[in-house]
Short mmCIF file of C-alpha atoms in Angstrom, two decimals:
data_model
loop_
_atom_site.label_atom_id
_atom_site.label_comp_id
_atom_site.label_asym_id
_atom_site.label_seq_id
_atom_site.Cartn_x
_atom_site.Cartn_y
_atom_site.Cartn_z
CA MET A 269 69.19 -38.54 99.60
CA PHE A 270 67.10 -41.55 100.39
CA ARG A 271 63.68 -42.20 101.78
CA GLU A 272 63.23 -43.04 105.41
CA LEU A 273 59.95 -44.74 106.19
CA THR A 274 57.94 -44.65 109.37
CA ALA A 275 54.41 -45.88 109.97
CA GLY A 276 52.31 -44.18 107.32
CA THR A 277 54.79 -41.41 106.46
CA VAL A 278 57.66 -41.09 104.05
CA ALA A 279 60.34 -38.52 104.86
CA LEU A 280 63.67 -37.64 103.29
CA ALA A 281 66.68 -39.07 105.10
CA THR A 282 70.16 -37.71 104.64
CA ALA A 283 72.00 -40.94 103.87
CA VAL A 284 75.60 -40.13 102.92
CA LEU A 285 77.60 -42.32 100.55
CA LEU A 286 81.37 -42.68 100.72
CA ALA A 287 83.53 -43.96 97.90
CA GLY A 288 85.97 -45.71 100.20
CA GLY A 289 86.42 -46.35 103.91
CA VAL A 290 84.82 -44.66 106.89
CA THR A 291 86.62 -41.99 108.92
CA ASN A 292 87.59 -42.70 112.51
CA ARG A 293 85.13 -40.13 113.79
CA GLU A 294 82.31 -41.71 111.79
CA ALA A 295 83.24 -45.28 112.72
CA ALA A 296 83.32 -44.41 116.41
CA ARG A 297 79.66 -43.44 116.54
CA SER A 298 77.72 -45.03 119.34
CA ALA A 299 74.73 -47.30 118.87
CA PRO A 300 71.42 -45.56 118.11
CA GLY A 301 69.50 -44.18 121.07
CA PRO A 302 66.00 -45.32 122.03
CA THR A 303 63.43 -44.93 119.25
CA THR A 304 59.72 -45.61 119.45
CA ARG A 305 59.10 -46.35 115.76
CA THR A 306 60.79 -48.63 113.28
CA THR A 307 62.25 -46.72 110.34
CA ALA A 308 64.10 -47.74 107.19
CA GLU A 309 66.07 -46.27 104.31
CA ARG A 310 66.00 -47.54 100.74
CA VAL A 311 69.26 -46.99 98.90
CA GLU A 312 69.47 -47.62 95.15
CA LEU A 313 72.90 -49.20 94.75
CA SER A 314 73.24 -47.72 91.26
CA THR A 315 73.84 -44.41 93.07
CA ALA A 316 76.40 -45.86 95.50
CA PRO A 317 80.12 -45.60 94.69
CA THR A 318 82.24 -48.65 94.09
CA ALA A 319 84.27 -49.74 97.09
CA ARG A 320 87.95 -48.86 97.21
CA GLY A 321 89.88 -51.96 96.23
CA GLN A 322 86.61 -53.88 95.61
CA ARG A 323 85.54 -52.95 92.08
CA ALA A 324 82.50 -55.22 92.11
CA ALA A 325 81.25 -53.96 95.50
CA ARG A 326 79.22 -50.87 96.34
CA THR A 327 79.67 -48.94 99.60
CA VAL A 328 76.83 -47.31 101.49
CA ARG A 329 77.11 -45.23 104.63
CA THR A 330 74.06 -43.89 106.45
CA ASP A 331 74.00 -40.87 108.73
CA ARG A 332 72.53 -42.96 111.58
CA PRO A 333 73.29 -46.56 112.57
CA PHE A 334 70.90 -49.35 111.62
CA SER A 335 70.51 -52.93 112.89
CA MET A 336 69.02 -54.99 110.07
CA LEU A 337 69.47 -55.04 106.32
CA GLY A 338 67.95 -56.68 103.29
CA LEU A 339 68.30 -56.44 99.52
CA THR A 340 65.50 -56.16 96.97
CA TRP A 341 65.51 -56.03 93.19
CA ASP A 342 63.43 -55.95 90.05
CA GLY A 343 64.05 -58.41 87.25
CA PRO A 344 65.94 -61.74 87.47
CA ALA A 345 67.34 -62.72 90.86
CA PRO A 346 71.11 -62.70 91.50
CA ASP A 347 72.62 -66.13 92.09
CA ARG A 348 75.26 -64.80 94.49
CA LEU A 349 74.73 -62.14 97.18
CA ARG A 350 77.39 -60.99 99.65
CA VAL A 351 77.42 -58.24 102.29
CA ARG A 352 79.81 -57.08 104.97
CA GLU A 353 79.48 -54.43 107.65
CA ARG A 354 81.82 -52.11 109.48
CA ALA A 355 81.22 -52.02 113.21
CA ALA A 356 81.89 -48.87 115.24
CA GLY A 357 85.58 -48.54 116.07
CA SER A 358 86.73 -51.46 113.90
CA GLY A 359 87.47 -52.38 110.31
CA TRP A 360 85.38 -54.22 107.76
CA GLY A 361 84.06 -57.58 108.87
CA GLU A 362 83.91 -60.83 106.93
CA TRP A 363 81.78 -61.20 103.81
CA HIS A 364 78.48 -62.99 104.50
CA ALA A 365 76.19 -64.71 102.00
CA LEU A 366 72.59 -63.53 101.86
CA GLU A 367 70.02 -66.08 100.77
CA PRO A 368 67.35 -64.99 98.27
CA LEU A 369 63.86 -65.26 99.72
CA SER A 370 62.17 -68.03 97.78
CA PRO A 371 58.79 -67.25 96.19
CA ALA A 372 57.58 -70.18 98.31
CA HIS A 373 58.05 -67.97 101.41
CA ALA A 374 55.14 -65.68 100.63
CA PRO A 375 51.41 -65.14 100.79
CA GLU A 376 49.31 -65.98 97.79
CA GLY A 377 48.79 -62.75 95.82
CA ARG A 378 51.68 -60.96 97.55
CA ASP A 379 50.92 -57.70 95.69
CA ARG A 380 47.58 -57.32 97.48
CA VAL A 381 49.06 -54.35 99.33
CA ASP A 382 51.95 -52.14 98.33
CA GLN A 383 52.10 -49.27 100.81
CA GLY A 384 51.78 -46.87 97.89
CA ARG A 385 54.33 -48.59 95.62
CA GLY A 386 54.77 -51.85 93.77
CA ALA A 387 56.27 -54.84 95.54
CA PRO A 388 59.78 -55.80 94.35
CA ASP A 389 60.24 -58.75 92.02
CA GLY A 390 62.60 -60.38 94.48
CA ALA A 391 64.27 -59.97 97.85
CA SER A 392 66.90 -61.50 100.09
CA ARG A 393 66.45 -62.78 103.58
CA VAL A 394 67.23 -60.06 106.09
CA ARG A 395 70.43 -59.97 108.14
CA TRP A 396 70.69 -58.76 111.74
CA VAL A 397 73.88 -56.69 112.11
CA GLY A 398 73.50 -55.28 115.63
CA SER A 399 74.61 -51.71 114.88
CA THR A 400 76.42 -50.31 111.86
CA SER A 401 76.32 -47.29 109.60
CA ALA A 402 78.49 -48.69 106.80
CA VAL A 403 77.95 -51.70 104.55
CA GLN A 404 79.38 -53.08 101.32
CA VAL A 405 77.34 -55.16 98.87
CA ARG A 406 78.22 -57.26 95.85
CA ALA A 407 75.95 -59.39 93.68
CA ARG A 408 76.46 -61.57 90.62
CA ARG A 409 74.27 -63.41 88.15
CA GLY A 410 75.76 -65.86 85.67
CA GLY A 411 79.23 -64.54 86.47
CA ALA A 412 78.31 -60.90 85.73
CA ASP A 413 78.24 -58.08 88.27
CA VAL A 414 74.61 -57.01 88.89
CA THR A 415 75.12 -55.07 92.14
CA GLU A 416 73.83 -51.82 90.64
CA ARG A 417 70.40 -53.41 90.02
CA LEU A 418 69.79 -53.88 93.73
CA ARG A 419 68.55 -51.64 96.49
CA LEU A 420 69.66 -51.84 100.09
CA ILE A 421 67.03 -51.73 102.82
CA ALA A 422 68.58 -50.44 106.07
CA ILE A 423 66.16 -51.01 108.95
CA ARG A 424 66.22 -49.42 112.41
CA PRO A 425 63.83 -51.47 114.56
CA ALA A 426 62.29 -49.53 117.41
CA THR A 427 64.38 -49.87 120.56
CA LYS A 428 61.61 -49.33 123.08
CA PRO A 429 61.57 -52.11 125.69
CA THR A 430 59.05 -54.93 125.49
CA PRO A 431 56.43 -54.12 128.17
CA GLY A 432 55.83 -56.93 130.61
CA GLY A 433 56.38 -60.64 130.09
CA PRO A 434 54.68 -63.20 127.88
CA ASP A 435 50.92 -63.50 128.16
CA ALA A 436 49.96 -66.90 129.63
CA ARG A 437 46.62 -68.61 130.12
CA ASP A 438 45.68 -70.90 132.96
CA GLY A 439 44.07 -74.32 132.93
CA ARG A 440 44.40 -77.61 131.13
CA GLY A 441 45.03 -77.20 127.44
CA ALA A 442 45.90 -73.53 128.04
CA ARG A 443 47.92 -71.61 125.52
CA PRO A 444 51.65 -71.47 126.32
CA PRO A 445 53.11 -68.06 127.23
CA VAL A 446 53.25 -65.74 124.22
CA VAL A 447 54.57 -62.19 123.81
CA THR A 448 51.64 -60.53 122.06
CA ARG A 449 51.90 -58.03 119.23
CA ALA A 450 51.08 -55.23 121.67
CA GLN A 451 53.80 -56.44 124.03
CA TRP A 452 56.56 -56.66 121.42
CA GLY A 453 55.57 -53.30 119.99
CA ALA A 454 53.96 -54.06 116.63
CA ASP A 455 53.09 -50.83 114.83
CA GLU A 456 49.56 -51.63 113.75
CA ASN A 457 49.57 -48.75 111.27
CA LEU A 458 51.72 -51.01 109.10
CA MET A 459 49.15 -53.83 109.19
CA ARG A 460 47.49 -53.60 105.76
CA TRP A 461 46.56 -57.25 105.24
CA PRO A 462 43.22 -57.89 106.97
CA PRO A 463 42.85 -61.40 108.40
CA GLN A 464 41.62 -64.00 105.92
CA HIS A 465 40.06 -66.97 107.67
CA ALA A 466 40.39 -70.64 106.78
CA ALA A 467 37.88 -73.24 107.90
CA THR A 468 40.31 -74.94 110.30
CA THR A 469 43.98 -75.60 111.09
CA ARG A 470 45.19 -79.00 109.88
CA ALA A 471 48.97 -78.81 110.39
CA ALA A 472 51.91 -76.79 111.68
CA VAL A 473 54.82 -75.88 109.39
CA ILE A 474 58.30 -75.38 110.86
CA HIS A 475 60.61 -72.67 109.44
CA HIS A 476 63.80 -70.79 110.21
CA THR A 477 64.16 -67.08 109.51
CA VAL A 478 67.87 -67.36 108.49
CA GLU A 479 68.89 -63.74 109.24
CA THR A 480 71.56 -64.49 111.88
CA ASN A 481 72.40 -66.47 114.99
CA ASP A 482 74.24 -63.56 116.63
CA TYR A 483 71.31 -61.74 118.23
CA THR A 484 70.88 -61.79 122.02
CA CYS A 485 67.62 -62.72 123.68
CA ALA A 486 67.34 -59.11 124.84
CA GLU A 487 67.38 -58.11 121.15
CA SER A 488 64.88 -60.67 119.88
CA ALA A 489 61.86 -58.34 120.10
CA ARG A 490 63.75 -55.87 117.89
CA VAL A 491 64.52 -58.66 115.42
CA VAL A 492 60.78 -59.42 115.25
CA ARG A 493 59.97 -55.71 114.74
CA GLY A 494 62.48 -55.58 111.89
CA LEU A 495 61.07 -58.70 110.23
CA TYR A 496 57.56 -57.26 110.57
CA HIS A 497 58.61 -54.07 108.80
CA TYR A 498 60.41 -55.99 106.06
CA HIS A 499 57.46 -58.30 105.35
CA ALA A 500 54.73 -55.70 105.74
CA VAL A 501 56.33 -52.70 104.02
CA GLU A 502 59.36 -53.60 101.92
CA LEU A 503 57.89 -56.81 100.45
CA GLY A 504 54.39 -55.36 100.29
CA TRP A 505 52.70 -58.17 102.22
CA GLY A 506 50.93 -55.90 104.71
CA ASP A 507 51.81 -58.07 107.76
CA ILE A 508 54.37 -60.54 109.02
CA GLY A 509 54.01 -63.91 107.32
CA TYR A 510 54.45 -66.37 110.24
CA GLN A 511 51.79 -67.01 112.87
CA VAL A 512 54.44 -67.22 115.62
CA LEU A 513 58.19 -66.65 115.95
CA ILE A 514 60.48 -68.20 118.58
CA ASP A 515 63.88 -66.98 119.78
CA LYS A 516 66.84 -69.03 121.03
CA CYS A 517 65.66 -68.64 124.64
CA GLY A 518 62.30 -70.21 123.84
CA THR A 519 60.29 -66.97 123.92
CA VAL A 520 57.26 -67.18 121.63
CA PHE A 521 56.18 -64.00 119.79
CA GLU A 522 52.77 -63.54 118.20
CA GLY A 523 53.13 -62.98 114.46
CA ARG A 524 50.32 -62.72 111.90
CA THR A 525 47.33 -60.71 113.13
CA GLY A 526 44.68 -63.05 114.51
CA GLY A 527 46.88 -66.09 113.93
CA LEU A 528 46.87 -67.29 117.52
CA ASP A 529 43.19 -67.70 118.27
CA GLY A 530 41.73 -67.91 114.77
CA HIS A 531 42.41 -69.94 111.63
CA VAL A 532 44.00 -66.99 109.88
CA VAL A 533 45.86 -67.54 106.61
CA GLY A 534 49.56 -66.65 106.88
CA GLY A 535 52.32 -66.02 104.35
CA HIS A 536 55.00 -68.63 104.97
CA THR A 537 54.43 -71.68 102.71
CA LYS A 538 52.98 -70.66 99.37
CA GLY A 539 50.42 -73.15 98.16
CA PHE A 540 49.85 -74.40 101.72
CA ASN A 541 49.17 -71.19 103.65
CA ALA A 542 45.50 -72.02 104.15
CA GLN A 543 44.81 -74.37 107.08
CA THR A 544 48.43 -74.37 108.33
CA PHE A 545 50.11 -72.67 111.29
CA GLY A 546 53.54 -71.16 110.54
CA VAL A 547 56.11 -71.58 113.34
CA ALA A 548 59.42 -69.78 112.65
CA LEU A 549 62.56 -70.12 114.78
CA LEU A 550 64.76 -67.02 114.72
CA GLY A 551 68.14 -68.01 113.32
CA ASN A 552 69.95 -69.92 110.59
CA PHE A 553 69.78 -73.64 111.30
CA GLN A 554 71.61 -74.67 108.19
CA THR A 555 74.73 -73.59 110.10
CA ALA A 556 73.74 -73.55 113.80
CA ARG A 557 71.94 -76.00 116.05
CA PRO A 558 68.59 -75.00 117.56
CA SER A 559 68.46 -74.65 121.34
CA GLU A 560 66.51 -77.15 123.40
CA ARG A 561 64.38 -74.30 124.75
CA ALA A 562 63.44 -73.22 121.23
CA LEU A 563 62.56 -76.79 120.22
CA ALA A 564 60.39 -77.25 123.31
CA ALA A 565 58.63 -73.93 122.72
CA ALA A 566 57.97 -74.82 119.06
CA GLY A 567 56.44 -78.13 120.09
CA ASP A 568 54.39 -76.58 122.87
CA ILE A 569 52.82 -73.89 120.69
CA ALA A 570 52.24 -76.26 117.74
CA GLY A 571 50.69 -78.87 120.02
CA TRP A 572 48.45 -76.28 121.66
CA LYS A 573 47.25 -74.92 118.30
CA LEU A 574 46.49 -78.37 116.89
CA GLY A 575 44.84 -79.32 120.18
CA THR A 576 42.33 -76.48 119.86
CA VAL A 577 40.80 -78.38 116.95
CA GLY A 578 41.33 -81.87 118.38
CA ARG A 579 44.21 -82.88 116.10
CA ASP A 580 46.90 -85.34 117.19
CA PRO A 581 50.34 -83.73 116.54
CA LEU A 582 51.79 -87.21 116.01
CA GLY A 583 49.24 -87.98 113.32
CA ARG A 584 49.03 -87.24 109.61
CA THR A 585 46.74 -85.10 107.50
CA THR A 586 45.79 -84.66 103.86
CA LEU A 587 46.44 -81.29 102.20
CA VAL A 588 45.79 -80.10 98.66
CA SER A 589 48.51 -77.99 97.02
CA GLY A 590 47.67 -74.52 95.80
CA GLY A 591 50.69 -74.70 93.48
CA GLY A 592 53.01 -71.79 92.81
CA LYS A 593 56.67 -71.26 91.98
CA ASP A 594 59.12 -73.43 93.96
CA ASN A 595 56.27 -75.66 95.15
CA LYS A 596 57.13 -79.35 94.83
CA TYR A 597 53.52 -80.25 94.06
CA PRO A 598 51.37 -78.91 91.19
CA GLN A 599 48.14 -77.16 92.01
CA GLY A 600 45.40 -79.60 92.96
CA THR A 601 47.78 -82.37 94.07
CA SER A 602 46.60 -84.13 97.22
CA MET A 603 49.23 -85.50 99.60
CA THR A 604 49.41 -86.92 103.10
CA LEU A 605 51.85 -85.20 105.47
CA PRO A 606 52.73 -85.29 109.17
CA ARG A 607 50.66 -82.83 111.18
CA VAL A 608 53.96 -81.16 112.09
CA PHE A 609 56.08 -80.88 108.94
CA SER A 610 58.70 -78.51 107.56
CA HIS A 611 58.79 -76.07 104.69
CA ARG A 612 61.25 -78.19 102.69
CA ASP A 613 58.78 -81.10 102.71
CA VAL A 614 56.56 -79.24 100.23
CA SER A 615 58.80 -76.57 98.62
CA ASP A 616 62.16 -76.37 96.87
CA THR A 617 63.95 -74.74 99.79
CA ALA A 618 66.49 -75.64 102.48
CA CYS A 619 64.18 -74.17 105.15
CA PRO A 620 64.23 -74.88 108.08
CA GLY A 621 67.90 -75.83 107.69
CA ARG A 622 69.40 -79.27 108.08
CA ASN A 623 70.02 -79.00 111.83
CA LEU A 624 66.43 -78.02 112.63
CA TYR A 625 65.01 -80.52 110.15
CA ALA A 626 66.87 -83.27 111.99
CA ARG A 627 64.99 -82.34 115.18
CA LEU A 628 61.42 -82.42 113.83
CA ASP A 629 60.64 -85.61 115.75
CA ASP A 630 61.67 -83.86 118.97
CA ILE A 631 59.29 -81.00 118.19
CA ARG A 632 56.52 -83.52 117.53
CA ARG A 633 57.19 -85.24 120.87
CA HIS A 634 57.01 -81.90 122.69
CA ALA A 635 53.78 -81.14 120.83
CA ALA A 636 52.26 -84.42 121.97
CA GLY A 637 53.41 -83.96 125.56
#
């Protein structure tokens, strides 16, 4: 039996584990019905049986479908992570690589909140799976199987509809339309990281979230709810790390509490979280190409934010590194950067993916427009 988490409560969930495949009756389950709260199960893979015909893989089946998954662990990080899901009415899908979440994608002092437990030593990026109740996992480090050291996080983002459309402001220099936290259904009981205010905003940092490119625009609010739960609860950050998130249709979602109108410190570029504005595009742009609508929206929101403090998005700024693991620059190093730059410019990471990185000048032009 595994824990299922809701906002502020921990209840027992009857997650069932199968040693092999899934029966036809179980595989034919329909997608989960409407739910008003995001929940999740944590499954210690040491308790999961090995997969039939896949000695190095562990199989988990839950009693209710879920839509997003992640992996966390204590101790050294695996160097190879693979997952595959079984969709209702079909066989096992292809194996997919999961990317470890770099320490550079985090707030400073990430253990400031822990929702009643310690934060994990490491975690993967999350993966959007649509709807499944069966998953197989395998992990290796230095050629050795380490799957049993991991735990699976199976997330069921709330399915309630997003009320209304994006909130827009009128007038010259007005903020572009944004779906607010209230509109996308943020559970504020999970918000345990009170806003920390910087003196100003000097630059915008472009990211990708990596989880998948297969979501629909109708599902994007649920993707944001799932990311919020993962950051706030499973990683122990107390809130979502990015100030804004943008889907493939160009819809902008408010992220970090207070991050739109204030100079609130986020958790997206460790060592540079103060005085920067984190803009994350939903998707993996190492493999896919960003949509024109998403690029335009990223530029519009970055340009608006920098414009509130009179900063030219085509200009450059000087930032001082706060250091940290995977940071390219030691603590105290001063460097000059474009006012719109990417995560890989300051950290040892592929973020925001080669295809989005190649379009940074287009984002800057939109920001200046």
